[in-house]
Tab-separated table of C-alpha atoms in Angstrom:
chain	number	residue	atom	x	y	z
A	1	MET	CA	61.874	199.133	-36.186
A	2	LYS	CA	60.359	196.703	-38.636
A	3	THR	CA	56.654	196.988	-39.193
A	4	ARG	CA	54.012	194.933	-40.911
A	5	GLN	CA	50.680	195.940	-42.345
A	6	THR	CA	47.544	194.577	-40.704
A	7	THR	CA	43.901	195.567	-40.581
A	8	GLN	CA	42.073	197.105	-37.655
A	9	LEU	CA	38.339	197.622	-37.185
A	10	VAL	CA	37.437	201.279	-36.648
A	11	PRO	CA	34.006	202.898	-36.340
A	12	HIS	CA	32.779	204.832	-39.387
A	13	THR	CA	29.523	206.752	-39.469
A	14	VAL	CA	27.520	207.508	-42.597
A	15	ASP	CA	24.092	209.149	-42.518
A	16	GLY	CA	23.911	208.665	-38.754
A	17	LYS	CA	24.626	204.905	-38.911
A	18	THR	CA	27.921	203.615	-37.500
A	19	ARG	CA	29.666	200.467	-38.657
A	20	LEU	CA	33.047	198.871	-37.932
A	21	ILE	CA	35.136	198.767	-41.082
A	22	PRO	CA	38.637	197.309	-41.610
A	23	VAL	CA	41.381	199.886	-42.092
A	24	PRO	CA	45.013	199.011	-42.957
A	25	VAL	CA	47.477	200.031	-40.248
A	26	ASP	CA	51.186	199.512	-39.674
A	27	THR	CA	52.090	197.657	-36.501
A	28	PRO	CA	55.489	196.691	-35.113
A	29	ALA	CA	56.633	193.322	-36.436
A	30	PRO	CA	57.517	190.780	-33.739
A	31	PRO	CA	61.135	189.631	-33.636
A	32	ARG	CA	62.038	186.428	-35.396
A	33	ASP	CA	61.583	183.391	-33.168
A	34	TRP	CA	64.885	181.615	-33.703
A	35	ASP	CA	64.050	178.911	-31.170
A	36	ALA	CA	60.975	177.888	-33.140
A	37	LEU	CA	62.934	177.989	-36.410
A	38	VAL	CA	65.671	175.777	-34.989
A	39	LEU	CA	63.145	173.345	-33.543
A	40	ASN	CA	61.328	173.132	-36.867
A	41	GLY	CA	64.631	172.517	-38.628
A	42	VAL	CA	65.608	169.753	-36.209
A	43	THR	CA	62.183	168.157	-36.578
A	44	ALA	CA	62.557	168.218	-40.363
A	45	ILE	CA	66.009	166.613	-40.099
A	46	ALA	CA	64.615	163.930	-37.794
A	47	ALA	CA	61.831	163.235	-40.283
A	48	VAL	CA	64.352	162.832	-43.125
A	49	VAL	CA	66.523	160.510	-40.999
A	50	LEU	CA	63.482	158.463	-40.030
A	51	THR	CA	62.430	158.117	-43.670
A	52	ALA	CA	65.925	157.016	-44.668
A	53	SER	CA	65.943	154.485	-41.823
A	54	VAL	CA	62.636	152.978	-42.916
A	55	VAL	CA	63.794	152.742	-46.539
A	56	TRP	CA	67.132	151.174	-45.607
A	57	SER	CA	65.666	148.688	-43.123
A	58	THR	CA	62.877	147.689	-45.497
A	59	ALA	CA	65.329	147.132	-48.345
A	60	SER	CA	67.749	145.122	-46.194
A	61	ILE	CA	65.233	142.981	-44.334
A	62	GLY	CA	63.121	142.547	-47.458
A	63	ASP	CA	66.121	141.254	-49.409
A	64	LEU	CA	66.880	138.885	-46.517
A	65	LEU	CA	63.352	137.501	-46.366
A	66	ALA	CA	63.160	137.246	-50.166
A	67	HIS	CA	65.383	134.166	-49.916
A	68	ALA	CA	62.431	132.278	-48.425
A	69	VAL	CA	59.264	133.978	-49.744
A	70	VAL	CA	58.170	136.014	-52.743
A	71	LYS	CA	59.390	139.603	-52.822
A	72	PRO	CA	56.010	141.369	-52.227
A	73	ALA	CA	55.458	139.367	-49.049
A	74	ALA	CA	59.094	139.790	-47.994
A	75	TYR	CA	59.114	143.562	-48.309
A	76	GLY	CA	55.635	143.825	-46.783
A	77	ALA	CA	56.882	141.992	-43.704
A	78	ALA	CA	60.134	143.961	-43.678
A	79	VAL	CA	58.436	147.324	-43.293
A	80	VAL	CA	56.738	146.075	-40.120
A	81	PHE	CA	60.061	146.055	-38.232
A	82	ASP	CA	60.484	149.828	-38.347
A	83	LEU	CA	56.792	150.713	-38.248
A	84	ALA	CA	56.440	148.794	-34.979
A	85	TRP	CA	58.952	150.851	-32.986
A	86	ILE	CA	57.808	154.051	-34.692
A	87	ALA	CA	54.235	153.348	-33.525
A	88	CYS	CA	55.483	152.674	-29.983
A	89	MET	CA	57.366	155.956	-30.054
A	90	ALA	CA	54.184	157.770	-31.137
A	91	VAL	CA	52.206	156.196	-28.278
A	92	GLU	CA	54.977	157.197	-25.877
A	93	TRP	CA	54.600	160.783	-27.097
A	94	LEU	CA	50.834	160.675	-26.553
A	95	ALA	CA	51.429	159.533	-22.961
A	96	ARG	CA	54.036	162.224	-22.273
A	97	TYR	CA	51.929	163.718	-19.453
A	98	ASP	CA	51.608	160.359	-17.685
A	99	GLU	CA	54.993	158.792	-17.024
A	100	ASP	CA	53.481	155.532	-15.775
A	101	ARG	CA	51.638	154.952	-19.060
A	102	ALA	CA	54.660	155.975	-21.132
A	103	VAL	CA	56.894	153.255	-19.654
A	104	LEU	CA	55.311	150.346	-21.562
A	105	PRO	CA	55.486	151.861	-25.086
A	106	ARG	CA	59.041	153.075	-24.368
A	107	ARG	CA	60.239	149.609	-23.395
A	108	ALA	CA	58.325	147.944	-26.213
A	109	GLY	CA	59.872	150.398	-28.678
A	110	HIS	CA	63.371	149.535	-27.474
A	111	VAL	CA	62.711	145.807	-27.896
A	112	MET	CA	61.295	146.251	-31.388
A	113	LEU	CA	64.209	148.491	-32.366
A	114	VAL	CA	66.684	145.797	-31.287
A	115	LEU	CA	64.814	143.216	-33.378
A	116	ALA	CA	64.943	145.494	-36.426
A	117	MET	CA	68.666	146.102	-35.926
A	118	LEU	CA	69.359	142.377	-35.594
A	119	ALA	CA	67.463	141.705	-38.802
A	120	VAL	CA	69.478	144.351	-40.701
A	121	ALA	CA	72.748	143.004	-39.274
A	122	ALA	CA	71.746	139.466	-40.262
A	123	HIS	CA	71.219	140.624	-43.837
A	124	GLY	CA	74.734	142.027	-43.941
A	125	LYS	CA	76.145	138.770	-42.638
A	126	VAL	CA	74.197	136.678	-45.173
A	127	ALA	CA	75.319	138.988	-47.977
A	128	GLY	CA	78.939	138.571	-46.906
A	129	TYR	CA	79.409	142.159	-45.720
A	130	TRP	CA	79.003	142.134	-41.962
A	131	GLU	CA	80.430	145.661	-41.722
A	132	ILE	CA	77.614	146.965	-43.897
A	133	GLY	CA	75.121	145.080	-41.737
A	134	LEU	CA	76.390	146.735	-38.562
A	135	ILE	CA	76.386	150.179	-40.150
A	136	GLY	CA	72.867	149.623	-41.511
A	137	ALA	CA	71.662	148.548	-38.089
A	138	ALA	CA	73.124	151.735	-36.612
A	139	VAL	CA	70.911	153.776	-38.964
A	140	SER	CA	67.780	152.634	-37.133
A	141	ALA	CA	69.416	153.369	-33.770
A	142	LEU	CA	70.359	156.859	-34.918
A	143	ALA	CA	66.828	157.550	-36.177
A	144	LYS	CA	65.186	156.483	-32.924
A	145	GLY	CA	67.785	158.266	-30.831
A	146	LEU	CA	67.289	161.518	-32.711
A	147	TRP	CA	63.514	161.321	-32.396
A	148	THR	CA	63.798	160.504	-28.706
A	149	VAL	CA	65.855	163.656	-28.179
A	150	VAL	CA	63.374	165.790	-30.143
A	151	LEU	CA	60.312	164.424	-28.348
A	152	ARG	CA	61.907	164.694	-24.916
A	153	HIS	CA	62.800	168.320	-25.645
A	154	GLN	CA	59.154	169.084	-26.419
A	155	THR	CA	57.834	167.240	-23.364
A	156	PRO	CA	57.140	169.736	-20.556
A	157	PRO	CA	58.619	168.828	-17.164
A	158	LEU	CA	55.970	168.151	-14.532
A	159	ASP	CA	56.384	167.790	-10.796
A	160	ALA	CA	54.930	164.820	-8.912
A	161	ARG	CA	51.869	166.696	-7.637
A	162	THR	CA	50.971	168.014	-11.076
A	163	ARG	CA	51.310	164.526	-12.574
A	164	ALA	CA	49.049	163.154	-9.831
A	165	TRP	CA	46.485	165.885	-10.529
A	166	ILE	CA	46.536	165.098	-14.273
A	167	GLN	CA	46.130	161.396	-13.577
A	168	GLY	CA	43.102	162.178	-11.422
A	169	GLU	CA	41.550	164.253	-14.213
A	170	LEU	CA	42.194	161.482	-16.739
A	171	ALA	CA	40.696	158.944	-14.339
A	172	ASP	CA	37.510	161.016	-14.012
A	173	ALA	CA	37.243	161.367	-17.786
A	174	GLY	CA	37.862	157.649	-18.223
A	175	ALA	CA	35.135	156.826	-15.715
A	176	SER	CA	32.677	159.024	-17.614
A	177	LEU	CA	33.546	157.273	-20.871
A	178	ALA	CA	33.234	153.850	-19.243
A	179	LEU	CA	29.753	154.689	-17.961
A	180	ILE	CA	28.432	155.331	-21.483
A	181	PRO	CA	28.344	151.659	-22.622
A	182	VAL	CA	27.231	150.620	-19.116
A	183	ARG	CA	24.228	152.952	-19.302
A	184	ARG	CA	23.391	151.684	-22.785
A	185	GLN	CA	23.529	148.090	-21.572
A	186	LEU	CA	21.362	148.976	-18.574
A	187	GLN	CA	18.791	150.688	-20.785
A	188	ARG	CA	18.661	147.668	-23.105
A	189	ALA	CA	18.170	145.347	-20.124
A	190	GLN	CA	15.437	147.552	-18.674
A	191	ALA	CA	13.729	147.722	-22.055
A	192	GLN	CA	13.789	143.937	-22.386
A	193	VAL	CA	12.382	143.487	-18.886
A	194	ALA	CA	9.631	146.047	-19.525
A	195	ALA	CA	8.753	144.447	-22.866
A	196	GLU	CA	8.576	141.002	-21.279
A	197	ARG	CA	6.326	142.254	-18.474
A	198	ALA	CA	4.095	144.070	-20.949
A	199	ALA	CA	3.780	140.889	-23.024
A	200	ILE	CA	2.884	138.862	-19.926
A	201	GLU	CA	0.242	141.423	-18.927
A	202	SER	CA	-1.180	141.386	-22.450
A	203	ARG	CA	-1.498	137.590	-22.492
A	204	THR	CA	-3.020	137.610	-19.012
A	205	ASP	CA	-5.595	140.248	-19.933
A	206	SER	CA	-6.663	138.293	-23.016
A	207	GLY	CA	-7.131	135.127	-20.962
A	208	SER	CA	-4.852	133.065	-23.221
A	209	ALA	CA	-2.383	132.175	-20.475
A	210	ASP	CA	-2.781	131.325	-16.771
A	211	PRO	CA	-6.523	132.220	-16.395
A	212	ASP	CA	-7.995	133.045	-13.029
A	213	ARG	CA	-8.989	130.049	-10.952
A	214	PRO	CA	-12.724	129.624	-10.185
A	215	ASP	CA	-12.210	130.609	-6.559
A	216	GLU	CA	-10.539	133.913	-7.503
A	217	ALA	CA	-12.267	137.090	-8.529
A	218	ALA	CA	-11.880	138.080	-12.163
A	219	ASP	CA	-10.338	141.420	-11.213
A	220	ASP	CA	-7.731	140.002	-8.807
A	221	PRO	CA	-4.184	140.139	-10.149
A	222	ASP	CA	-2.359	136.883	-10.770
A	223	ALA	CA	0.221	136.097	-8.116
A	224	ASP	CA	2.713	134.822	-10.695
A	225	VAL	CA	2.737	138.032	-12.767
A	226	LEU	CA	5.105	140.800	-11.610
A	227	ALA	CA	3.350	143.956	-12.757
A	228	ILE	CA	5.293	147.213	-12.965
A	229	ARG	CA	4.531	149.381	-9.957
A	230	PRO	CA	2.759	152.626	-10.913
A	231	GLY	CA	5.125	155.511	-10.530
A	232	ALA	CA	8.219	153.290	-10.618
A	233	VAL	CA	9.384	155.031	-13.812
A	234	THR	CA	8.890	158.530	-15.149
A	235	THR	CA	7.110	159.469	-18.354
A	236	LYS	CA	10.454	160.098	-20.054
A	237	ASP	CA	11.786	156.697	-18.965
A	238	ALA	CA	8.630	154.951	-20.132
A	239	VAL	CA	8.809	156.654	-23.546
A	240	ARG	CA	12.461	155.585	-23.843
A	241	ILE	CA	11.525	151.975	-22.964
A	242	ALA	CA	8.694	152.006	-25.503
A	243	TRP	CA	11.048	153.389	-28.149
A	244	ASP	CA	13.647	150.692	-27.425
A	245	THR	CA	10.988	147.995	-27.791
A	246	GLY	CA	10.101	149.231	-31.283
A	247	VAL	CA	7.168	151.577	-30.634
A	248	ARG	CA	7.207	154.492	-33.094
A	249	ASP	CA	3.614	155.785	-32.927
A	250	ASP	CA	2.878	158.596	-30.460
A	251	ASP	CA	-0.526	157.217	-29.453
A	252	ALA	CA	0.865	153.736	-28.897
A	253	ALA	CA	3.664	155.226	-26.819
A	254	ALA	CA	1.120	157.205	-24.753
A	255	ARG	CA	-0.878	154.037	-24.071
A	256	TYR	CA	2.290	152.236	-23.016
A	257	VAL	CA	3.289	155.120	-20.722
A	258	ALA	CA	-0.148	155.076	-19.113
A	259	LYS	CA	0.140	151.343	-18.480
A	260	VAL	CA	3.632	151.569	-17.033
A	261	THR	CA	3.256	154.710	-14.921
A	262	GLY	CA	-0.345	154.102	-13.851
A	263	LYS	CA	-1.559	157.500	-15.026
A	264	ALA	CA	-2.459	159.092	-18.324
A	265	PRO	CA	0.436	161.222	-19.617
A	266	SER	CA	0.212	164.487	-21.484
A	267	PRO	CA	0.051	163.761	-25.234
A	268	ASP	CA	2.221	166.802	-25.912
A	269	THR	CA	4.883	165.545	-23.503
A	270	VAL	CA	4.922	162.098	-25.105
A	271	ALA	CA	5.057	163.622	-28.587
A	272	ARG	CA	7.977	165.845	-27.563
A	273	TYR	CA	9.986	162.939	-26.168
A	274	MET	CA	9.246	160.828	-29.260
A	275	ARG	CA	10.339	163.713	-31.499
A	276	LEU	CA	13.634	163.983	-29.620
A	277	LEU	CA	14.197	160.239	-29.992
A	278	ARG	CA	13.494	160.403	-33.739
A	279	ASN	CA	16.031	163.209	-34.059
A	280	GLY	CA	18.561	161.238	-32.028
A	281	VAL	CA	19.077	163.980	-29.438
A	282	ALA	CA	17.361	162.437	-26.411
A	283	SER	CA	19.655	161.434	-23.558
């Protein structure tokens, strides 16, 4: 039996104190995984074939386009033909657990592969060697076919119920991600509304806009001003609104919280929320 040397932690006591120390030990070596070796070899072959296909297609299509444009632009456009279907194939691999999402990149990859093959064949015809054009076009087909076989082999088969379960999990995760910008937009809107109301209250209190009529008491609220109801927002929400409107001082934030919530907040609570916002860890 083949063995290999590894380390194992064993207790060792010196002067009444025990520590775990690494000790070399011989353990049975696992058998060689020929399946993994073969798969790695096939993947390497597919990578070499893909590289050769990109080089050949770029050279052929670039030489064809060079008849009309300068060579740097021609070869820059030529490499797009193969990179397009390669990118579609990569997206198809990423969607391997969702067959519905993998259909579009698979079909798009086939269309882009046909366009690349037609361009290579056209170069052979223009050069006067249509046989070489057909053979060159087959190189791209062989590269994509080989990669399709490799990727399909590594795609685990899933039954319909498992695929439906995975789609449900992805839908939940997608909904959570979609709510992030929605919440940010809502917070910005709430902050703008709160800032506008605070500005209106400030102008009203100073008597610079819409003063009380002579028949109204000085302490009566104006009917046209929509004041924030006390208790409509929490201290944390009010601190967040003050922060979004540009308030950075703890005392100013406390005064704003008192105005919005209708009660004096704890200075320590306001300072803690402001500290979290400065550190960028407040939710």
